[in-house]
Every structure is written in structure tokens, then in C-alpha cells.
mmCIF file of C-alpha atoms in Angstrom:
data_model
loop_
_atom_site.group_PDB
_atom_site.id
_atom_site.type_symbol
_atom_site.label_atom_id
_atom_site.label_comp_id
_atom_site.label_asym_id
_atom_site.label_seq_id
_atom_site.Cartn_x
_atom_site.Cartn_y
_atom_site.Cartn_z
ATOM 1 C CA MET A 28 0.013 0.197 -0.081
ATOM 2 C CA ASN A 29 1.935 2.982 -1.149
ATOM 3 C CA ARG A 30 0.227 6.149 -0.912
ATOM 4 C CA HIS A 31 -2.014 5.061 1.732
ATOM 5 C CA ALA A 32 1.112 3.815 3.982
ATOM 6 C CA GLN A 33 2.486 7.460 3.746
ATOM 7 C CA LEU A 34 -0.732 8.914 5.125
ATOM 8 C CA VAL A 35 -2.566 6.811 7.023
ATOM 9 C CA THR A 36 -0.648 5.298 9.711
ATOM 10 C CA ALA A 37 2.107 8.626 9.481
ATOM 11 C CA ALA A 38 -0.394 10.161 12.133
ATOM 12 C CA LEU A 39 0.897 8.116 14.527
ATOM 13 C CA THR A 40 4.472 9.065 14.084
ATOM 14 C CA VAL A 41 5.235 12.655 15.336
ATOM 15 C CA SER A 42 8.221 13.293 12.814
ATOM 16 C CA ALA A 43 5.851 12.060 9.790
ATOM 17 C CA ALA A 44 2.951 14.218 11.082
ATOM 18 C CA LEU A 45 5.047 17.340 11.280
ATOM 19 C CA LEU A 46 6.161 16.845 7.782
ATOM 20 C CA LEU A 47 2.712 16.205 6.370
ATOM 21 C CA THR A 48 1.700 19.580 8.170
ATOM 22 C CA ALA A 49 4.053 21.542 5.984
ATOM 23 C CA CYS A 50 2.274 19.838 3.078
ATOM 24 C CA GLY A 51 -0.997 21.368 4.105
ATOM 25 C CA SER A 52 -3.528 23.662 2.938
ATOM 26 C CA GLU A 53 -2.083 27.530 2.434
ATOM 27 C CA GLY A 54 -5.229 28.713 4.374
ATOM 28 C CA ASP A 55 -4.719 26.143 7.597
ATOM 29 C CA ASP A 56 -3.783 28.474 10.138
ATOM 30 C CA SER A 57 -2.984 25.946 12.962
ATOM 31 C CA SER A 58 -0.521 28.095 14.710
ATOM 32 C CA SER A 59 -3.542 30.121 16.317
ATOM 33 C CA ASP A 60 -5.128 27.107 17.551
ATOM 34 C CA LYS A 61 -5.408 25.841 20.985
ATOM 35 C CA ILE A 62 -4.964 22.367 21.449
ATOM 36 C CA ALA A 63 -8.283 20.962 22.826
ATOM 37 C CA GLY A 64 -7.877 19.422 26.227
ATOM 38 C CA ALA A 65 -3.876 20.050 26.299
ATOM 39 C CA ASP A 66 -3.921 22.553 29.481
ATOM 40 C CA THR A 67 -2.114 20.932 32.609
ATOM 41 C CA GLY A 68 -4.687 18.952 34.495
ATOM 42 C CA ALA A 69 -7.710 19.997 32.285
ATOM 43 C CA THR A 70 -9.979 17.309 31.112
ATOM 44 C CA ASN A 71 -10.876 17.024 27.548
ATOM 45 C CA SER A 72 -14.280 18.948 26.701
ATOM 46 C CA ALA A 73 -15.720 15.869 24.912
ATOM 47 C CA SER A 74 -18.653 13.793 26.515
ATOM 48 C CA PRO A 75 -17.342 10.717 28.897
ATOM 49 C CA SER A 76 -17.335 7.445 27.106
ATOM 50 C CA VAL A 77 -19.955 4.878 27.901
ATOM 51 C CA SER A 78 -17.325 2.379 28.306
ATOM 52 C CA ALA A 79 -16.050 3.131 32.081
ATOM 53 C CA SER A 80 -12.130 2.544 32.643
ATOM 54 C CA ALA A 81 -11.172 0.523 35.417
ATOM 55 C CA ASP A 82 -9.272 3.403 37.087
ATOM 56 C CA GLY A 83 -12.429 5.647 36.684
ATOM 57 C CA SER A 84 -11.222 8.290 34.841
ATOM 58 C CA ASP A 85 -13.572 10.487 32.841
ATOM 59 C CA ARG A 86 -12.502 9.395 29.408
ATOM 60 C CA PRO A 87 -13.667 11.344 26.578
ATOM 61 C CA GLU A 88 -16.104 9.250 24.164
ATOM 62 C CA ILE A 89 -14.791 7.716 21.283
ATOM 63 C CA LYS A 90 -17.019 6.749 18.299
ATOM 64 C CA LEU A 91 -16.198 5.778 14.581
ATOM 65 C CA PRO A 92 -17.876 5.455 11.638
ATOM 66 C CA ASP A 93 -18.806 1.967 10.251
ATOM 67 C CA ASP A 94 -16.298 1.782 7.826
ATOM 68 C CA MET A 95 -13.725 2.825 9.929
ATOM 69 C CA LYS A 96 -12.583 -0.212 11.647
ATOM 70 C CA MET A 97 -9.768 -1.330 13.847
ATOM 71 C CA VAL A 98 -8.933 -4.670 15.227
ATOM 72 C CA PHE A 99 -6.366 -4.586 18.522
ATOM 73 C CA GLU A 100 -4.783 -7.874 19.235
ATOM 74 C CA GLY A 101 -3.667 -9.065 22.665
ATOM 75 C CA GLN A 102 -5.942 -6.271 24.897
ATOM 76 C CA GLN A 103 -5.314 -8.792 27.952
ATOM 77 C CA THR A 104 -2.183 -10.143 29.533
ATOM 78 C CA GLY A 105 -3.556 -10.599 32.980
ATOM 79 C CA ASP A 106 -1.165 -7.920 34.162
ATOM 80 C CA ALA A 107 -3.127 -4.704 35.530
ATOM 81 C CA ILE A 108 -0.454 -2.395 34.181
ATOM 82 C CA LYS A 109 0.271 -3.632 31.043
ATOM 83 C CA ASP A 110 -3.456 -3.867 30.262
ATOM 84 C CA ALA A 111 -4.220 -0.412 31.363
ATOM 85 C CA VAL A 112 -1.255 0.654 28.930
ATOM 86 C CA LEU A 113 -2.657 -1.422 26.235
ATOM 87 C CA ALA A 114 -6.244 -0.166 26.200
ATOM 88 C CA ASP A 115 -4.748 3.740 26.644
ATOM 89 C CA ASN A 116 -3.027 3.114 23.723
ATOM 90 C CA ALA A 117 -5.724 1.651 21.565
ATOM 91 C CA ARG A 118 -7.854 4.565 22.646
ATOM 92 C CA ALA A 119 -4.659 7.121 21.612
ATOM 93 C CA VAL A 120 -4.883 6.014 18.161
ATOM 94 C CA SER A 121 -8.765 6.070 17.826
ATOM 95 C CA THR A 122 -8.970 9.652 19.055
ATOM 96 C CA VAL A 123 -6.558 10.797 15.614
ATOM 97 C CA TRP A 124 -8.912 8.585 13.300
ATOM 98 C CA GLN A 125 -12.100 10.233 15.030
ATOM 99 C CA ALA A 126 -10.855 13.480 14.364
ATOM 100 C CA MET A 127 -10.120 12.905 10.821
ATOM 101 C CA ALA A 128 -13.590 10.890 10.162
ATOM 102 C CA TYR A 129 -15.809 13.853 11.605
ATOM 103 C CA GLY A 130 -13.464 16.674 10.798
ATOM 104 C CA ASN A 131 -13.916 17.940 14.337
ATOM 105 C CA LEU A 132 -10.482 18.768 16.373
ATOM 106 C CA LYS A 133 -12.045 19.840 19.709
ATOM 107 C CA LYS A 134 -13.967 16.415 20.191
ATOM 108 C CA SER A 135 -11.450 14.260 19.080
ATOM 109 C CA GLY A 136 -9.972 13.306 22.617
ATOM 110 C CA MET A 137 -6.477 13.813 21.189
ATOM 111 C CA GLY A 138 -5.316 16.432 24.320
ATOM 112 C CA PHE A 139 -6.450 13.099 26.490
ATOM 113 C CA TYR A 140 -4.126 10.729 25.308
ATOM 114 C CA TYR A 141 -1.216 12.558 23.579
ATOM 115 C CA THR A 142 1.373 15.084 25.204
ATOM 116 C CA GLY A 143 4.433 17.038 24.481
ATOM 117 C CA ALA A 144 5.944 16.529 20.841
ATOM 118 C CA ALA A 145 3.286 13.974 20.137
ATOM 119 C CA LEU A 146 0.147 15.855 20.886
ATOM 120 C CA THR A 147 1.606 18.711 18.543
ATOM 121 C CA GLY A 148 2.434 16.285 15.623
ATOM 122 C CA VAL A 149 -1.202 14.427 15.812
ATOM 123 C CA TYR A 150 -3.010 17.483 16.070
ATOM 124 C CA ASP A 151 -1.275 19.414 13.389
ATOM 125 C CA TYR A 152 -1.446 16.157 11.245
ATOM 126 C CA ALA A 153 -5.325 15.777 12.064
ATOM 127 C CA LYS A 154 -5.817 19.691 11.280
ATOM 128 C CA SER A 155 -4.199 19.313 7.760
ATOM 129 C CA ASN A 156 -5.910 16.445 6.674
ATOM 130 C CA ILE A 157 -9.116 17.867 7.544
ATOM 131 C CA ALA A 158 -8.547 20.887 5.732
ATOM 132 C CA LYS A 159 -8.256 18.686 2.684
ATOM 133 C CA ASN A 160 -10.999 16.680 3.355
ATOM 134 C CA VAL A 161 -8.690 13.243 3.711
ATOM 135 C CA SER A 162 -10.315 10.501 5.994
ATOM 136 C CA TRP A 163 -9.746 6.204 5.302
ATOM 137 C CA ALA A 164 -11.998 3.319 5.424
ATOM 138 C CA GLY A 165 -11.388 -0.240 5.818
ATOM 139 C CA THR A 166 -9.709 -2.122 8.430
ATOM 140 C CA LEU A 167 -6.305 -1.809 10.495
ATOM 141 C CA ARG A 168 -4.853 -4.527 12.353
ATOM 142 C CA TYR A 169 -2.788 -3.826 15.496
ATOM 143 C CA TYR A 170 -0.954 -6.890 16.150
ATOM 144 C CA ASP A 171 2.390 -7.956 18.156
ATOM 145 C CA ARG A 172 1.877 -5.389 20.854
ATOM 146 C CA ARG A 173 4.371 -5.483 24.077
ATOM 147 C CA VAL A 174 4.530 -3.458 26.887
ATOM 148 C CA THR A 175 7.637 -2.992 29.090
ATOM 149 C CA VAL A 176 7.113 -1.398 32.508
ATOM 150 C CA PHE A 177 9.475 0.673 33.869
ATOM 151 C CA ASP A 178 7.746 1.504 36.876
ATOM 152 C CA LYS A 179 4.309 2.492 38.077
ATOM 153 C CA ALA A 180 4.133 5.666 35.960
ATOM 154 C CA SER A 181 6.310 4.883 33.295
ATOM 155 C CA ALA A 182 6.404 2.380 30.263
ATOM 156 C CA ALA A 183 7.162 1.629 26.832
ATOM 157 C CA MET A 184 5.318 -0.206 24.139
ATOM 158 C CA THR A 185 5.956 -1.652 20.492
ATOM 159 C CA TYR A 186 3.400 -2.936 18.091
ATOM 160 C CA CYS A 187 2.874 -3.554 14.244
ATOM 161 C CA VAL A 188 0.188 -2.185 12.124
ATOM 162 C CA ASP A 189 -1.488 -3.903 9.017
ATOM 163 C CA GLU A 190 -2.496 -1.518 6.670
ATOM 164 C CA SER A 191 -3.300 -3.505 3.821
ATOM 165 C CA LYS A 192 -7.103 -3.777 3.850
ATOM 166 C CA ALA A 193 -7.571 0.062 4.381
ATOM 167 C CA ASP A 194 -8.098 2.742 1.774
ATOM 168 C CA LEU A 195 -7.927 6.485 2.020
ATOM 169 C CA LYS A 196 -11.134 8.354 1.039
ATOM 170 C CA ASP A 197 -12.479 11.817 0.572
ATOM 171 C CA ARG A 198 -14.409 12.477 3.582
ATOM 172 C CA LYS A 199 -17.291 14.551 1.956
ATOM 173 C CA SER A 200 -17.789 12.513 -1.140
ATOM 174 C CA GLY A 201 -16.903 8.838 0.545
ATOM 175 C CA LYS A 202 -15.037 7.949 -2.487
ATOM 176 C CA ARG A 203 -11.922 5.556 -1.860
ATOM 177 C CA GLN A 204 -8.841 5.140 -3.391
ATOM 178 C CA GLY A 205 -7.696 1.441 -3.956
ATOM 179 C CA THR A 206 -5.009 -0.322 -2.364
ATOM 180 C CA THR A 207 -1.839 -1.348 -3.234
ATOM 181 C CA THR A 208 -0.177 -4.088 -0.931
ATOM 182 C CA SER A 209 3.226 -4.154 -0.251
ATOM 183 C CA SER A 210 6.140 -4.177 2.249
ATOM 184 C CA ASP A 211 5.235 -0.841 3.247
ATOM 185 C CA SER A 212 1.760 -1.564 4.381
ATOM 186 C CA TYR A 213 3.102 -3.645 7.542
ATOM 187 C CA VAL A 214 4.724 -1.002 10.010
ATOM 188 C CA PHE A 215 6.453 -1.449 13.438
ATOM 189 C CA TYR A 216 6.041 1.442 16.018
ATOM 190 C CA ASN A 217 7.744 1.889 19.288
ATOM 191 C CA ALA A 218 5.892 4.216 21.801
ATOM 192 C CA GLY A 219 6.859 5.865 24.986
ATOM 193 C CA MET A 220 4.385 6.203 27.448
ATOM 194 C CA LYS A 221 3.675 7.850 30.969
ATOM 195 C CA LYS A 222 0.993 8.029 33.420
ATOM 196 C CA ASP A 223 -0.614 11.362 34.322
ATOM 197 C CA LYS A 224 -2.228 12.486 37.489
ATOM 198 C CA ALA A 225 -5.523 11.079 36.478
ATOM 199 C CA GLY A 226 -4.469 7.788 35.620
ATOM 200 C CA VAL A 227 -4.343 7.901 31.946
ATOM 201 C CA TRP A 228 -1.427 6.457 30.228
ATOM 202 C CA GLN A 229 -0.380 9.009 27.521
ATOM 203 C CA ILE A 230 2.083 8.813 24.334
ATOM 204 C CA TRP A 231 4.801 11.169 24.724
ATOM 205 C CA ASP A 232 7.481 9.712 22.311
ATOM 206 C CA LEU A 233 6.724 7.908 19.015
ATOM 207 C CA SER A 234 8.903 6.105 16.249
ATOM 208 C CA GLU A 235 8.192 4.348 13.223
ATOM 209 C CA ASP A 236 10.101 1.894 10.914
ATOM 210 C CA ARG A 237 7.622 1.668 7.986
ATOM 211 C CA GLY A 238 8.286 -2.321 6.016
ATOM 212 C CA SER A 239 9.760 -3.758 8.938
ATOM 213 C CA GLN A 240 10.555 -7.101 8.752
ATOM 214 C CA LYS A 241 9.431 -7.774 12.426
ATOM 215 C CA CYS A 242 5.691 -7.128 10.688
ATOM 216 C CA ARG A 243 5.545 -8.746 7.598
ATOM 217 C CA PRO A 244 3.375 -11.683 6.942
#
């Protein structure tokens, strides 16, 4: 998957997200916007999810359109901390796609699950693609998800993403772009995560290895 691979999972890579922002619409003035939910100690303004988390945090609602599906493998390890990291990582990824699917940054929830440079990157990426009416449809599979816990408030997570069954689409017309599967359709990610005062595991750092041998079938 060539063009799809360059756009879709790049939303989860800070460096790629910032690069794509520079290619956005000239009329897109992202510098004047305040990132929703990014204030210290503030919670996101979106409605809380109907699915309560184990820690009781008032998480923003995440609801994706029917044609945008994600499969997260290995959600339960039996270790409470690892399971919490896995769950919040899945929610974090979903907030970026929610923003693009509905063209709404304020209620996306990105500011709840991302922080620092990672938050700036995904926010600017989503804003740029919303301006271009770019979204996606199909299925993304997240697999071989592994968590390393350093202490009660810091962890690292690695995982693979299979993009071969998803297409870019025009958000307004709904027209989908054809998929071409290649080695670049399989991506390896390494995420740095830390637990905030509310008990949410936030992504603060992320790196990508597209076409990684670790993720190819």
C-alpha cells in the first residue's frame, strides 16, 4: 500500500505528522489554534465514554463511523498495568482517526491521550488532513503488541500495524482510493508512555519503522 502507507499510519508518527503538516492547505492556520484538552490538569471537553475504564477516569467518548474499523490484538495480558497501557494506547490511536472521520478537532480526545511533541504532531496532522477532506475506510490491524513497564508511571510499548485492508477516502464524497499492498503496508512502532495524575497512560514519544521485517507476514 503506497500512498495509503504514507498518509494513514503517519498520524501516529510525530516526525511524519509534522512533515505532512508542512504540505497542508495554505489557508490552514494551525498556529492560531489552542489544542483541545492540552492544558495542564485539564480534562477534554468531549462527553465521557459509555465504556467506563478500570481506573474510573472521565474519558472522552470515542465513536468511529461504520466504515472505519480497527482490530487490536492482545488486549489482555493478565497484568493490570500492561493491560491499562494497551487499552489507553488503543484509545489514543482511535482519537486521531475520530478527528479525521468527523472533521472535528475539539471533540477528538487527542489532548487526553497525547502529550508534548506527540500531541503537537498528531494534532497538526489531523488538522491538515481535515482541511483537505482526507480520511480512510477499511480495517487497520494492530498486532504483536508488547509492553515493557519501567515503574508505576512509565512504560514503553511496541506494536505492528497492518494497513493492507484500508483505503484513503474523501471525507465529503466518501470516494475510496484503491489499495496496493506492499512491504510498506506493515509498520513497526515504538511508543514512550507515561501515566498522568488522572491515571491515563499518555503517549509522549513515538517512532516508526515502515516495512519492518518484524511485522511482515
